[in-house]
Amino acid sequence: MLKTHVIDEIANELYKAEKHRYSIDKFVDKYPEMNEELAYKVQERLIEIKCNEEKTKRVGRKLGLTSKAKQVMMGVHEPSYGVLLESMQLFEGDPISISSFIHAKLEPELAFIFGKELKGPHVTVADVLAATEYIAPALEIIDSRFQGFSFTLPDAVADNSSSSRFIIGERFFSPEQFDLRLMGMVFKKNGEVVATGAGAAVMGHPARAIAWMVNKLFKEGQSVQPGEVVLSGSLSGAVTIAEGDHFSACFDRIGTVEAVFTE
Ligand code: 0L1
Ligand code: MG
Protein backbone atom coordinates (compact mmCIF):
# COMPACT_ATOMS: atom_id res chain seq x y z
CA MET A 1 0.00 0.00 0.00
CA LEU A 2 1.38 3.41 -0.96
CA LYS A 3 1.45 5.76 2.01
CA THR A 4 -0.24 9.16 1.69
CA HIS A 5 3.11 10.97 1.66
CA VAL A 6 4.30 8.76 -1.24
CA ILE A 7 1.13 9.54 -3.24
CA ASP A 8 1.87 13.18 -2.56
CA GLU A 9 5.52 12.81 -3.56
CA ILE A 10 4.69 11.10 -6.89
CA ALA A 11 2.00 13.68 -7.73
CA ASN A 12 4.46 16.50 -7.01
CA GLU A 13 7.13 14.88 -9.20
CA LEU A 14 4.64 14.66 -12.08
CA TYR A 15 3.53 18.25 -11.54
CA LYS A 16 7.12 19.56 -11.59
CA ALA A 17 8.01 17.51 -14.69
CA GLU A 18 5.08 19.02 -16.58
CA LYS A 19 5.67 22.55 -15.32
CA HIS A 20 9.39 22.57 -16.16
CA ARG A 21 9.02 20.29 -19.21
CA TYR A 22 11.35 17.40 -18.46
CA SER A 23 10.65 13.70 -18.65
CA ILE A 24 11.06 11.25 -15.79
CA ASP A 25 11.35 7.48 -15.29
CA LYS A 26 8.20 5.46 -14.84
CA PHE A 27 7.25 4.86 -11.23
CA VAL A 28 6.32 1.19 -11.20
CA ASP A 29 9.99 0.16 -11.02
CA LYS A 30 10.51 2.26 -7.88
CA TYR A 31 7.09 1.49 -6.36
CA PRO A 32 6.10 -2.02 -7.48
CA GLU A 33 3.03 -1.82 -5.24
CA MET A 34 1.60 0.97 -7.43
CA ASN A 35 -1.48 -0.55 -8.98
CA GLU A 36 -4.27 1.09 -10.92
CA GLU A 37 -6.33 1.93 -7.84
CA LEU A 38 -3.44 3.76 -6.19
CA ALA A 39 -2.58 5.41 -9.50
CA TYR A 40 -6.05 7.04 -9.63
CA LYS A 41 -5.36 8.40 -6.12
CA VAL A 42 -2.11 9.93 -7.40
CA GLN A 43 -4.06 11.40 -10.34
CA GLU A 44 -6.60 12.96 -7.94
CA ARG A 45 -3.77 14.48 -5.89
CA LEU A 46 -2.08 15.79 -9.06
CA ILE A 47 -5.33 17.48 -10.11
CA GLU A 48 -5.70 19.07 -6.64
CA ILE A 49 -2.15 20.45 -6.90
CA LYS A 50 -2.81 21.85 -10.40
CA CYS A 51 -6.11 23.45 -9.37
CA ASN A 52 -4.40 25.16 -6.42
CA GLU A 53 -1.21 26.19 -8.17
CA GLU A 54 -2.74 27.26 -11.50
CA LYS A 55 -5.98 28.69 -10.08
CA THR A 56 -7.96 26.57 -12.47
CA LYS A 57 -10.94 24.24 -12.23
CA ARG A 58 -12.28 20.95 -13.58
CA VAL A 59 -14.28 21.13 -16.79
CA GLY A 60 -14.57 17.46 -17.72
CA ARG A 61 -12.83 14.17 -18.37
CA LYS A 62 -10.93 12.32 -21.08
CA LEU A 63 -10.65 8.71 -22.06
CA GLY A 64 -7.31 7.24 -23.12
CA LEU A 65 -6.02 3.95 -24.50
CA THR A 66 -9.44 3.20 -25.95
CA SER A 67 -8.45 1.45 -29.19
CA LYS A 68 -7.54 -2.24 -29.32
CA ALA A 69 -4.47 -1.34 -31.39
CA LYS A 70 -3.20 1.08 -28.71
CA GLN A 71 -3.95 -1.34 -25.87
CA VAL A 72 -1.99 -4.09 -27.64
CA MET A 73 0.86 -1.64 -28.41
CA MET A 74 1.11 -0.53 -24.76
CA GLY A 75 0.47 -4.01 -23.33
CA VAL A 76 -2.56 -2.87 -21.30
CA HIS A 77 -5.90 -4.61 -20.83
CA GLU A 78 -8.22 -1.65 -20.38
CA PRO A 79 -8.56 2.08 -21.10
CA SER A 80 -7.78 4.88 -18.67
CA TYR A 81 -9.40 8.17 -17.83
CA GLY A 82 -8.16 11.58 -16.75
CA VAL A 83 -9.45 15.00 -15.76
CA LEU A 84 -9.75 18.02 -18.09
CA LEU A 85 -9.04 21.41 -16.52
CA GLU A 86 -10.07 24.83 -17.80
CA SER A 87 -6.36 25.71 -18.17
CA MET A 88 -5.95 22.87 -20.71
CA GLN A 89 -8.47 24.28 -23.20
CA LEU A 90 -7.17 26.02 -26.32
CA PHE A 91 -9.25 27.57 -29.06
CA GLU A 92 -9.12 26.96 -32.79
CA GLY A 93 -6.91 29.56 -34.46
CA ASP A 94 -4.73 30.10 -31.37
CA PRO A 95 -1.09 29.52 -32.39
CA ILE A 96 0.22 26.79 -30.06
CA SER A 97 3.86 26.97 -29.01
CA ILE A 98 5.60 23.58 -29.04
CA SER A 99 7.91 24.91 -26.32
CA SER A 100 5.00 24.33 -23.89
CA PHE A 101 5.41 20.55 -24.21
CA ILE A 102 7.92 17.76 -23.57
CA HIS A 103 7.20 15.57 -26.64
CA ALA A 104 3.59 16.20 -27.57
CA LYS A 105 1.43 14.22 -29.97
CA LEU A 106 -1.97 14.97 -31.43
CA GLU A 107 -5.13 12.84 -31.46
CA PRO A 108 -8.46 13.34 -33.31
CA GLU A 109 -11.35 12.72 -30.91
CA LEU A 110 -15.04 13.34 -30.44
CA ALA A 111 -16.09 15.72 -27.67
CA PHE A 112 -19.32 14.96 -25.78
CA ILE A 113 -20.91 17.87 -23.93
CA PHE A 114 -23.35 16.71 -21.27
CA GLY A 115 -26.75 18.28 -20.65
CA LYS A 116 -27.61 15.98 -17.74
CA GLU A 117 -25.76 14.23 -14.96
CA LEU A 118 -24.44 10.83 -16.02
CA LYS A 119 -24.01 8.49 -13.10
CA GLY A 120 -23.31 4.75 -12.83
CA PRO A 121 -23.74 1.94 -12.19
CA HIS A 122 -24.98 0.05 -15.26
CA VAL A 123 -24.75 3.04 -17.64
CA THR A 124 -25.20 1.96 -21.28
CA VAL A 125 -24.40 3.50 -24.67
CA ALA A 126 -28.05 4.62 -24.86
CA ASP A 127 -27.78 6.34 -21.44
CA VAL A 128 -24.64 8.19 -22.57
CA LEU A 129 -26.35 9.40 -25.75
CA ALA A 130 -29.50 10.42 -23.85
CA ALA A 131 -27.45 12.57 -21.45
CA THR A 132 -25.35 14.13 -24.25
CA GLU A 133 -26.49 17.57 -25.35
CA TYR A 134 -23.91 17.99 -28.10
CA ILE A 135 -21.05 16.31 -29.86
CA ALA A 136 -18.27 18.23 -31.60
CA PRO A 137 -15.02 17.44 -33.41
CA ALA A 138 -12.01 17.76 -31.12
CA LEU A 139 -8.24 17.46 -30.95
CA GLU A 140 -6.34 16.28 -27.90
CA ILE A 141 -2.69 17.16 -27.39
CA ILE A 142 -1.17 14.39 -25.29
CA ASP A 143 2.23 14.72 -23.64
CA SER A 144 3.51 11.97 -21.38
CA ARG A 145 5.75 13.03 -18.53
CA PHE A 146 7.59 9.70 -18.91
CA GLN A 147 10.72 9.25 -20.99
CA GLY A 148 9.96 8.12 -24.52
CA PHE A 149 6.24 7.70 -23.72
CA SER A 150 7.32 4.50 -21.91
CA PHE A 151 5.00 3.50 -19.07
CA THR A 152 2.66 0.89 -17.63
CA LEU A 153 -1.08 1.48 -17.17
CA PRO A 154 -0.69 2.67 -13.52
CA ASP A 155 2.05 5.12 -14.56
CA ALA A 156 -0.13 6.60 -17.33
CA VAL A 157 -3.14 6.81 -14.99
CA ALA A 158 -1.08 8.65 -12.35
CA ASP A 159 0.08 11.05 -15.10
CA ASN A 160 -3.56 12.04 -15.75
CA SER A 161 -3.61 9.78 -18.81
CA SER A 162 -0.96 11.85 -20.64
CA SER A 163 -3.33 14.79 -20.92
CA SER A 164 -2.00 18.19 -21.90
CA ARG A 165 -4.36 20.41 -23.92
CA PHE A 166 -7.54 20.08 -25.96
CA ILE A 167 -9.38 22.00 -28.66
CA ILE A 168 -13.09 21.67 -29.37
CA GLY A 169 -14.38 22.61 -32.83
CA GLU A 170 -16.82 25.45 -33.05
CA ARG A 171 -19.86 23.61 -34.41
CA PHE A 172 -21.95 21.50 -32.04
CA PHE A 173 -24.48 18.83 -33.05
CA SER A 174 -27.09 16.75 -31.33
CA PRO A 175 -25.82 13.13 -31.29
CA GLU A 176 -29.24 11.72 -32.27
CA GLN A 177 -28.77 12.24 -35.98
CA PHE A 178 -25.59 10.11 -36.28
CA ASP A 179 -24.44 6.54 -35.96
CA LEU A 180 -21.21 7.43 -34.17
CA ARG A 181 -19.67 4.01 -34.89
CA LEU A 182 -19.68 4.85 -38.58
CA MET A 183 -18.51 8.42 -38.32
CA GLY A 184 -15.45 8.61 -40.56
CA MET A 185 -12.49 10.88 -39.90
CA VAL A 186 -9.55 12.03 -42.04
CA PHE A 187 -6.51 13.37 -40.18
CA LYS A 188 -4.10 15.58 -42.15
CA LYS A 189 -0.70 17.01 -41.29
CA ASN A 190 0.54 19.81 -43.54
CA GLY A 191 -2.00 18.84 -46.19
CA GLU A 192 -1.07 15.11 -46.28
CA VAL A 193 -3.31 12.40 -44.89
CA VAL A 194 -1.51 10.87 -41.88
CA ALA A 195 -4.36 8.72 -40.52
CA THR A 196 -7.96 7.80 -41.09
CA GLY A 197 -10.45 6.36 -38.63
CA ALA A 198 -14.03 5.83 -37.61
CA GLY A 199 -15.95 6.12 -34.33
CA ALA A 200 -15.89 2.34 -33.93
CA ALA A 201 -12.11 2.52 -33.34
CA VAL A 202 -13.05 3.74 -29.84
CA MET A 203 -14.14 0.52 -28.09
CA GLY A 204 -16.67 -0.25 -30.84
CA HIS A 205 -18.62 2.97 -30.13
CA PRO A 206 -17.30 6.23 -28.58
CA ALA A 207 -20.21 6.28 -26.12
CA ARG A 208 -19.17 2.82 -24.90
CA ALA A 209 -15.87 4.26 -23.69
CA ILE A 210 -17.76 6.93 -21.76
CA ALA A 211 -20.15 4.34 -20.28
CA TRP A 212 -17.11 2.31 -19.13
CA MET A 213 -15.64 5.39 -17.43
CA VAL A 214 -18.87 6.45 -15.75
CA ASN A 215 -19.41 2.97 -14.32
CA LYS A 216 -15.88 3.03 -12.95
CA LEU A 217 -16.32 6.55 -11.54
CA PHE A 218 -19.40 5.33 -9.67
CA LYS A 219 -17.14 3.16 -7.49
CA GLU A 220 -15.35 6.35 -6.45
CA GLY A 221 -18.64 8.12 -5.73
CA GLN A 222 -18.17 10.36 -8.80
CA SER A 223 -20.23 11.17 -11.90
CA VAL A 224 -20.15 13.37 -15.00
CA GLN A 225 -21.90 16.69 -14.34
CA PRO A 226 -24.16 18.73 -16.65
CA GLY A 227 -22.01 21.12 -18.70
CA GLU A 228 -18.94 18.91 -18.53
CA VAL A 229 -17.06 17.84 -21.63
CA VAL A 230 -15.71 14.32 -22.15
CA LEU A 231 -13.17 13.44 -24.84
CA SER A 232 -13.97 10.01 -26.24
CA GLY A 233 -10.48 8.65 -26.95
CA SER A 234 -8.71 8.82 -30.29
CA LEU A 235 -10.21 7.65 -33.59
CA SER A 236 -6.67 6.97 -34.89
CA GLY A 237 -3.10 6.64 -33.67
CA ALA A 238 -1.45 9.73 -32.16
CA VAL A 239 0.74 11.80 -34.51
CA THR A 240 3.99 13.53 -33.48
CA ILE A 241 4.03 17.33 -33.58
CA ALA A 242 6.85 19.60 -34.78
CA GLU A 243 7.28 23.36 -35.06
CA GLY A 244 5.38 24.76 -38.06
CA ASP A 245 2.96 21.84 -38.34
CA HIS A 246 -0.63 22.45 -39.35
CA PHE A 247 -3.16 19.71 -38.55
CA SER A 248 -6.77 19.21 -39.50
CA ALA A 249 -9.17 16.47 -38.46
CA CYS A 250 -12.20 16.32 -40.73
CA PHE A 251 -15.17 14.33 -39.42
CA ASP A 252 -18.06 13.07 -41.55
CA ARG A 253 -20.88 15.66 -41.47
CA ILE A 254 -19.73 17.48 -38.32
CA GLY A 255 -16.82 19.35 -39.86
CA THR A 256 -13.19 20.04 -39.23
CA VAL A 257 -11.07 21.11 -36.29
CA GLU A 258 -7.59 22.53 -36.85
CA ALA A 259 -4.40 23.26 -34.92
CA VAL A 260 -1.26 25.20 -35.83
CA PHE A 261 2.01 24.79 -33.92
CA THR A 262 4.68 27.48 -33.66
CA GLU A 263 8.19 27.65 -32.15
O1 0L1 B 1 -5.42 10.02 -24.76
C1 0L1 B 1 -4.77 8.98 -24.86
O2 0L1 B 1 -5.12 7.98 -25.52
C2 0L1 B 1 -3.46 8.87 -24.11
C3 0L1 B 1 -3.60 7.96 -22.95
C4 0L1 B 1 -2.28 7.60 -22.35
C5 0L1 B 1 -1.42 6.79 -23.24
C6 0L1 B 1 -0.51 7.57 -24.14
O3 0L1 B 1 0.15 8.51 -23.68
O4 0L1 B 1 -0.39 7.22 -25.30
MG1 MG C 1 -6.62 11.05 -26.22
mmCIF file of C-alpha atoms and ligand atoms in Angstrom:
data_model
loop_
_atom_site.group_PDB
_atom_site.id
_atom_site.type_symbol
_atom_site.label_atom_id
_atom_site.label_comp_id
_atom_site.label_asym_id
_atom_site.label_seq_id
_atom_site.Cartn_x
_atom_site.Cartn_y
_atom_site.Cartn_z
ATOM 1 C CA MET A 1 0.000 0.000 0.000
ATOM 2 C CA LEU A 2 1.384 3.409 -0.960
ATOM 3 C CA LYS A 3 1.451 5.764 2.012
ATOM 4 C CA THR A 4 -0.237 9.159 1.693
ATOM 5 C CA HIS A 5 3.112 10.967 1.658
ATOM 6 C CA VAL A 6 4.296 8.764 -1.241
ATOM 7 C CA ILE A 7 1.127 9.539 -3.238
ATOM 8 C CA ASP A 8 1.873 13.182 -2.565
ATOM 9 C CA GLU A 9 5.518 12.810 -3.557
ATOM 10 C CA ILE A 10 4.691 11.104 -6.895
ATOM 11 C CA ALA A 11 1.998 13.680 -7.727
ATOM 12 C CA ASN A 12 4.460 16.498 -7.013
ATOM 13 C CA GLU A 13 7.129 14.879 -9.201
ATOM 14 C CA LEU A 14 4.645 14.659 -12.081
ATOM 15 C CA TYR A 15 3.530 18.251 -11.541
ATOM 16 C CA LYS A 16 7.116 19.561 -11.591
ATOM 17 C CA ALA A 17 8.008 17.510 -14.693
ATOM 18 C CA GLU A 18 5.080 19.017 -16.575
ATOM 19 C CA LYS A 19 5.668 22.554 -15.316
ATOM 20 C CA HIS A 20 9.386 22.571 -16.159
ATOM 21 C CA ARG A 21 9.019 20.290 -19.207
ATOM 22 C CA TYR A 22 11.346 17.405 -18.457
ATOM 23 C CA SER A 23 10.650 13.704 -18.653
ATOM 24 C CA ILE A 24 11.064 11.254 -15.785
ATOM 25 C CA ASP A 25 11.353 7.475 -15.285
ATOM 26 C CA LYS A 26 8.198 5.463 -14.843
ATOM 27 C CA PHE A 27 7.247 4.857 -11.226
ATOM 28 C CA VAL A 28 6.321 1.186 -11.197
ATOM 29 C CA ASP A 29 9.992 0.157 -11.021
ATOM 30 C CA LYS A 30 10.508 2.259 -7.884
ATOM 31 C CA TYR A 31 7.086 1.494 -6.364
ATOM 32 C CA PRO A 32 6.098 -2.021 -7.485
ATOM 33 C CA GLU A 33 3.025 -1.815 -5.245
ATOM 34 C CA MET A 34 1.600 0.972 -7.427
ATOM 35 C CA ASN A 35 -1.483 -0.554 -8.978
ATOM 36 C CA GLU A 36 -4.265 1.093 -10.923
ATOM 37 C CA GLU A 37 -6.332 1.926 -7.838
ATOM 38 C CA LEU A 38 -3.436 3.756 -6.191
ATOM 39 C CA ALA A 39 -2.576 5.410 -9.498
ATOM 40 C CA TYR A 40 -6.052 7.037 -9.628
ATOM 41 C CA LYS A 41 -5.355 8.401 -6.117
ATOM 42 C CA VAL A 42 -2.106 9.929 -7.399
ATOM 43 C CA GLN A 43 -4.062 11.398 -10.340
ATOM 44 C CA GLU A 44 -6.601 12.958 -7.939
ATOM 45 C CA ARG A 45 -3.770 14.478 -5.891
ATOM 46 C CA LEU A 46 -2.077 15.795 -9.055
ATOM 47 C CA ILE A 47 -5.331 17.484 -10.106
ATOM 48 C CA GLU A 48 -5.704 19.074 -6.644
ATOM 49 C CA ILE A 49 -2.154 20.446 -6.904
ATOM 50 C CA LYS A 50 -2.808 21.847 -10.396
ATOM 51 C CA CYS A 51 -6.109 23.455 -9.371
ATOM 52 C CA ASN A 52 -4.396 25.157 -6.416
ATOM 53 C CA GLU A 53 -1.206 26.193 -8.175
ATOM 54 C CA GLU A 54 -2.741 27.258 -11.497
ATOM 55 C CA LYS A 55 -5.976 28.687 -10.078
ATOM 56 C CA THR A 56 -7.959 26.566 -12.475
ATOM 57 C CA LYS A 57 -10.945 24.238 -12.228
ATOM 58 C CA ARG A 58 -12.278 20.952 -13.581
ATOM 59 C CA VAL A 59 -14.276 21.128 -16.790
ATOM 60 C CA GLY A 60 -14.571 17.456 -17.719
ATOM 61 C CA ARG A 61 -12.826 14.165 -18.370
ATOM 62 C CA LYS A 62 -10.928 12.318 -21.078
ATOM 63 C CA LEU A 63 -10.646 8.711 -22.063
ATOM 64 C CA GLY A 64 -7.311 7.239 -23.121
ATOM 65 C CA LEU A 65 -6.018 3.948 -24.497
ATOM 66 C CA THR A 66 -9.440 3.201 -25.953
ATOM 67 C CA SER A 67 -8.451 1.454 -29.190
ATOM 68 C CA LYS A 68 -7.538 -2.237 -29.320
ATOM 69 C CA ALA A 69 -4.465 -1.340 -31.389
ATOM 70 C CA LYS A 70 -3.205 1.080 -28.714
ATOM 71 C CA GLN A 71 -3.948 -1.341 -25.870
ATOM 72 C CA VAL A 72 -1.986 -4.089 -27.635
ATOM 73 C CA MET A 73 0.863 -1.644 -28.409
ATOM 74 C CA MET A 74 1.111 -0.528 -24.764
ATOM 75 C CA GLY A 75 0.470 -4.009 -23.333
ATOM 76 C CA VAL A 76 -2.556 -2.874 -21.299
ATOM 77 C CA HIS A 77 -5.901 -4.606 -20.829
ATOM 78 C CA GLU A 78 -8.218 -1.652 -20.385
ATOM 79 C CA PRO A 79 -8.564 2.082 -21.098
ATOM 80 C CA SER A 80 -7.784 4.875 -18.671
ATOM 81 C CA TYR A 81 -9.398 8.169 -17.835
ATOM 82 C CA GLY A 82 -8.164 11.575 -16.747
ATOM 83 C CA VAL A 83 -9.449 15.000 -15.761
ATOM 84 C CA LEU A 84 -9.753 18.016 -18.090
ATOM 85 C CA LEU A 85 -9.040 21.412 -16.523
ATOM 86 C CA GLU A 86 -10.066 24.833 -17.795
ATOM 87 C CA SER A 87 -6.362 25.711 -18.170
ATOM 88 C CA MET A 88 -5.954 22.873 -20.711
ATOM 89 C CA GLN A 89 -8.473 24.276 -23.196
ATOM 90 C CA LEU A 90 -7.170 26.016 -26.324
ATOM 91 C CA PHE A 91 -9.252 27.567 -29.059
ATOM 92 C CA GLU A 92 -9.119 26.965 -32.788
ATOM 93 C CA GLY A 93 -6.913 29.557 -34.464
ATOM 94 C CA ASP A 94 -4.726 30.104 -31.368
ATOM 95 C CA PRO A 95 -1.087 29.522 -32.391
ATOM 96 C CA ILE A 96 0.222 26.793 -30.059
ATOM 97 C CA SER A 97 3.861 26.971 -29.015
ATOM 98 C CA ILE A 98 5.598 23.576 -29.040
ATOM 99 C CA SER A 99 7.906 24.911 -26.324
ATOM 100 C CA SER A 100 5.004 24.328 -23.894
ATOM 101 C CA PHE A 101 5.413 20.552 -24.215
ATOM 102 C CA ILE A 102 7.922 17.757 -23.573
ATOM 103 C CA HIS A 103 7.195 15.571 -26.640
ATOM 104 C CA ALA A 104 3.593 16.202 -27.571
ATOM 105 C CA LYS A 105 1.431 14.216 -29.975
ATOM 106 C CA LEU A 106 -1.973 14.969 -31.433
ATOM 107 C CA GLU A 107 -5.125 12.838 -31.460
ATOM 108 C CA PRO A 108 -8.459 13.343 -33.306
ATOM 109 C CA GLU A 109 -11.354 12.718 -30.909
ATOM 110 C CA LEU A 110 -15.045 13.337 -30.436
ATOM 111 C CA ALA A 111 -16.090 15.718 -27.666
ATOM 112 C CA PHE A 112 -19.318 14.959 -25.784
ATOM 113 C CA ILE A 113 -20.912 17.874 -23.925
ATOM 114 C CA PHE A 114 -23.351 16.713 -21.275
ATOM 115 C CA GLY A 115 -26.750 18.276 -20.645
ATOM 116 C CA LYS A 116 -27.610 15.975 -17.745
ATOM 117 C CA GLU A 117 -25.765 14.233 -14.958
ATOM 118 C CA LEU A 118 -24.442 10.831 -16.022
ATOM 119 C CA LYS A 119 -24.006 8.491 -13.096
ATOM 120 C CA GLY A 120 -23.308 4.748 -12.828
ATOM 121 C CA PRO A 121 -23.742 1.936 -12.193
ATOM 122 C CA HIS A 122 -24.977 0.049 -15.257
ATOM 123 C CA VAL A 123 -24.748 3.036 -17.636
ATOM 124 C CA THR A 124 -25.196 1.956 -21.276
ATOM 125 C CA VAL A 125 -24.399 3.496 -24.671
ATOM 126 C CA ALA A 126 -28.049 4.616 -24.862
ATOM 127 C CA ASP A 127 -27.779 6.338 -21.441
ATOM 128 C CA VAL A 128 -24.645 8.192 -22.570
ATOM 129 C CA LEU A 129 -26.348 9.401 -25.749
ATOM 130 C CA ALA A 130 -29.499 10.420 -23.850
ATOM 131 C CA ALA A 131 -27.451 12.571 -21.450
ATOM 132 C CA THR A 132 -25.353 14.135 -24.248
ATOM 133 C CA GLU A 133 -26.492 17.572 -25.353
ATOM 134 C CA TYR A 134 -23.910 17.992 -28.103
ATOM 135 C CA ILE A 135 -21.053 16.306 -29.856
ATOM 136 C CA ALA A 136 -18.274 18.231 -31.600
ATOM 137 C CA PRO A 137 -15.024 17.439 -33.406
ATOM 138 C CA ALA A 138 -12.014 17.762 -31.121
ATOM 139 C CA LEU A 139 -8.237 17.462 -30.949
ATOM 140 C CA GLU A 140 -6.341 16.281 -27.902
ATOM 141 C CA ILE A 141 -2.691 17.155 -27.392
ATOM 142 C CA ILE A 142 -1.174 14.387 -25.287
ATOM 143 C CA ASP A 143 2.233 14.721 -23.637
ATOM 144 C CA SER A 144 3.509 11.974 -21.379
ATOM 145 C CA ARG A 145 5.752 13.029 -18.530
ATOM 146 C CA PHE A 146 7.591 9.705 -18.907
ATOM 147 C CA GLN A 147 10.718 9.245 -20.991
ATOM 148 C CA GLY A 148 9.956 8.117 -24.517
ATOM 149 C CA PHE A 149 6.243 7.697 -23.720
ATOM 150 C CA SER A 150 7.321 4.498 -21.915
ATOM 151 C CA PHE A 151 5.004 3.501 -19.067
ATOM 152 C CA THR A 152 2.661 0.890 -17.633
ATOM 153 C CA LEU A 153 -1.077 1.478 -17.173
ATOM 154 C CA PRO A 154 -0.694 2.666 -13.525
ATOM 155 C CA ASP A 155 2.055 5.124 -14.559
ATOM 156 C CA ALA A 156 -0.129 6.598 -17.328
ATOM 157 C CA VAL A 157 -3.141 6.814 -14.987
ATOM 158 C CA ALA A 158 -1.077 8.651 -12.351
ATOM 159 C CA ASP A 159 0.083 11.046 -15.098
ATOM 160 C CA ASN A 160 -3.561 12.037 -15.747
ATOM 161 C CA SER A 161 -3.608 9.775 -18.808
ATOM 162 C CA SER A 162 -0.963 11.852 -20.645
ATOM 163 C CA SER A 163 -3.329 14.795 -20.918
ATOM 164 C CA SER A 164 -1.995 18.189 -21.896
ATOM 165 C CA ARG A 165 -4.359 20.407 -23.923
ATOM 166 C CA PHE A 166 -7.541 20.084 -25.962
ATOM 167 C CA ILE A 167 -9.378 22.005 -28.659
ATOM 168 C CA ILE A 168 -13.093 21.674 -29.366
ATOM 169 C CA GLY A 169 -14.378 22.608 -32.834
ATOM 170 C CA GLU A 170 -16.816 25.454 -33.049
ATOM 171 C CA ARG A 171 -19.864 23.608 -34.414
ATOM 172 C CA PHE A 172 -21.948 21.499 -32.038
ATOM 173 C CA PHE A 173 -24.478 18.833 -33.050
ATOM 174 C CA SER A 174 -27.094 16.748 -31.327
ATOM 175 C CA PRO A 175 -25.817 13.127 -31.286
ATOM 176 C CA GLU A 176 -29.241 11.717 -32.269
ATOM 177 C CA GLN A 177 -28.768 12.237 -35.979
ATOM 178 C CA PHE A 178 -25.594 10.115 -36.285
ATOM 179 C CA ASP A 179 -24.440 6.542 -35.956
ATOM 180 C CA LEU A 180 -21.212 7.428 -34.174
ATOM 181 C CA ARG A 181 -19.674 4.009 -34.891
ATOM 182 C CA LEU A 182 -19.684 4.854 -38.579
ATOM 183 C CA MET A 183 -18.513 8.422 -38.317
ATOM 184 C CA GLY A 184 -15.452 8.609 -40.559
ATOM 185 C CA MET A 185 -12.485 10.876 -39.905
ATOM 186 C CA VAL A 186 -9.547 12.035 -42.042
ATOM 187 C CA PHE A 187 -6.512 13.374 -40.184
ATOM 188 C CA LYS A 188 -4.095 15.578 -42.149
ATOM 189 C CA LYS A 189 -0.700 17.010 -41.290
ATOM 190 C CA ASN A 190 0.543 19.811 -43.541
ATOM 191 C CA GLY A 191 -2.002 18.843 -46.188
ATOM 192 C CA GLU A 192 -1.067 15.109 -46.276
ATOM 193 C CA VAL A 193 -3.314 12.395 -44.887
ATOM 194 C CA VAL A 194 -1.514 10.871 -41.876
ATOM 195 C CA ALA A 195 -4.362 8.724 -40.518
ATOM 196 C CA THR A 196 -7.964 7.798 -41.087
ATOM 197 C CA GLY A 197 -10.446 6.363 -38.627
ATOM 198 C CA ALA A 198 -14.035 5.835 -37.606
ATOM 199 C CA GLY A 199 -15.950 6.120 -34.330
ATOM 200 C CA ALA A 200 -15.890 2.337 -33.931
ATOM 201 C CA ALA A 201 -12.109 2.523 -33.338
ATOM 202 C CA VAL A 202 -13.052 3.740 -29.844
ATOM 203 C CA MET A 203 -14.144 0.523 -28.093
ATOM 204 C CA GLY A 204 -16.667 -0.247 -30.836
ATOM 205 C CA HIS A 205 -18.618 2.975 -30.126
ATOM 206 C CA PRO A 206 -17.300 6.232 -28.582
ATOM 207 C CA ALA A 207 -20.209 6.283 -26.120
ATOM 208 C CA ARG A 208 -19.171 2.815 -24.897
ATOM 209 C CA ALA A 209 -15.868 4.258 -23.689
ATOM 210 C CA ILE A 210 -17.760 6.934 -21.762
ATOM 211 C CA ALA A 211 -20.151 4.343 -20.277
ATOM 212 C CA TRP A 212 -17.110 2.309 -19.132
ATOM 213 C CA MET A 213 -15.636 5.386 -17.433
ATOM 214 C CA VAL A 214 -18.871 6.449 -15.747
ATOM 215 C CA ASN A 215 -19.415 2.968 -14.320
ATOM 216 C CA LYS A 216 -15.883 3.031 -12.949
ATOM 217 C CA LEU A 217 -16.315 6.553 -11.538
ATOM 218 C CA PHE A 218 -19.404 5.326 -9.667
ATOM 219 C CA LYS A 219 -17.145 3.156 -7.490
ATOM 220 C CA GLU A 220 -15.346 6.352 -6.447
ATOM 221 C CA GLY A 221 -18.639 8.121 -5.729
ATOM 222 C CA GLN A 222 -18.174 10.363 -8.795
ATOM 223 C CA SER A 223 -20.227 11.168 -11.895
ATOM 224 C CA VAL A 224 -20.152 13.369 -14.999
ATOM 225 C CA GLN A 225 -21.899 16.687 -14.338
ATOM 226 C CA PRO A 226 -24.163 18.730 -16.650
ATOM 227 C CA GLY A 227 -22.013 21.117 -18.697
ATOM 228 C CA GLU A 228 -18.941 18.910 -18.528
ATOM 229 C CA VAL A 229 -17.060 17.837 -21.635
ATOM 230 C CA VAL A 230 -15.713 14.321 -22.151
ATOM 231 C CA LEU A 231 -13.169 13.443 -24.838
ATOM 232 C CA SER A 232 -13.974 10.011 -26.241
ATOM 233 C CA GLY A 233 -10.484 8.655 -26.952
ATOM 234 C CA SER A 234 -8.707 8.824 -30.287
ATOM 235 C CA LEU A 235 -10.207 7.654 -33.592
ATOM 236 C CA SER A 236 -6.675 6.966 -34.887
ATOM 237 C CA GLY A 237 -3.103 6.636 -33.674
ATOM 238 C CA ALA A 238 -1.454 9.730 -32.160
ATOM 239 C CA VAL A 239 0.738 11.802 -34.505
ATOM 240 C CA THR A 240 3.990 13.529 -33.484
ATOM 241 C CA ILE A 241 4.027 17.328 -33.580
ATOM 242 C CA ALA A 242 6.854 19.596 -34.781
ATOM 243 C CA GLU A 243 7.277 23.357 -35.057
ATOM 244 C CA GLY A 244 5.384 24.761 -38.063
ATOM 245 C CA ASP A 245 2.959 21.842 -38.342
ATOM 246 C CA HIS A 246 -0.628 22.447 -39.351
ATOM 247 C CA PHE A 247 -3.158 19.707 -38.546
ATOM 248 C CA SER A 248 -6.768 19.214 -39.502
ATOM 249 C CA ALA A 249 -9.174 16.467 -38.461
ATOM 250 C CA CYS A 250 -12.202 16.321 -40.733
ATOM 251 C CA PHE A 251 -15.167 14.326 -39.422
ATOM 252 C CA ASP A 252 -18.058 13.074 -41.549
ATOM 253 C CA ARG A 253 -20.876 15.655 -41.473
ATOM 254 C CA ILE A 254 -19.730 17.481 -38.317
ATOM 255 C CA GLY A 255 -16.823 19.347 -39.865
ATOM 256 C CA THR A 256 -13.193 20.041 -39.233
ATOM 257 C CA VAL A 257 -11.073 21.112 -36.290
ATOM 258 C CA GLU A 258 -7.592 22.526 -36.849
ATOM 259 C CA ALA A 259 -4.404 23.260 -34.920
ATOM 260 C CA VAL A 260 -1.258 25.200 -35.828
ATOM 261 C CA PHE A 261 2.014 24.793 -33.917
ATOM 262 C CA THR A 262 4.679 27.482 -33.656
ATOM 263 C CA GLU A 263 8.188 27.645 -32.146
HETATM 264 O O1 0L1 B 1 -5.422 10.017 -24.764
HETATM 265 C C1 0L1 B 1 -4.769 8.976 -24.856
HETATM 266 O O2 0L1 B 1 -5.124 7.979 -25.517
HETATM 267 C C2 0L1 B 1 -3.460 8.866 -24.110
HETATM 268 C C3 0L1 B 1 -3.596 7.957 -22.954
HETATM 269 C C4 0L1 B 1 -2.283 7.600 -22.352
HETATM 270 C C5 0L1 B 1 -1.420 6.786 -23.245
HETATM 271 C C6 0L1 B 1 -0.507 7.572 -24.137
HETATM 272 O O3 0L1 B 1 0.150 8.506 -23.679
HETATM 273 O O4 0L1 B 1 -0.391 7.223 -25.298
HETATM 274 MG MG MG B 2 -6.622 11.046 -26.221
#
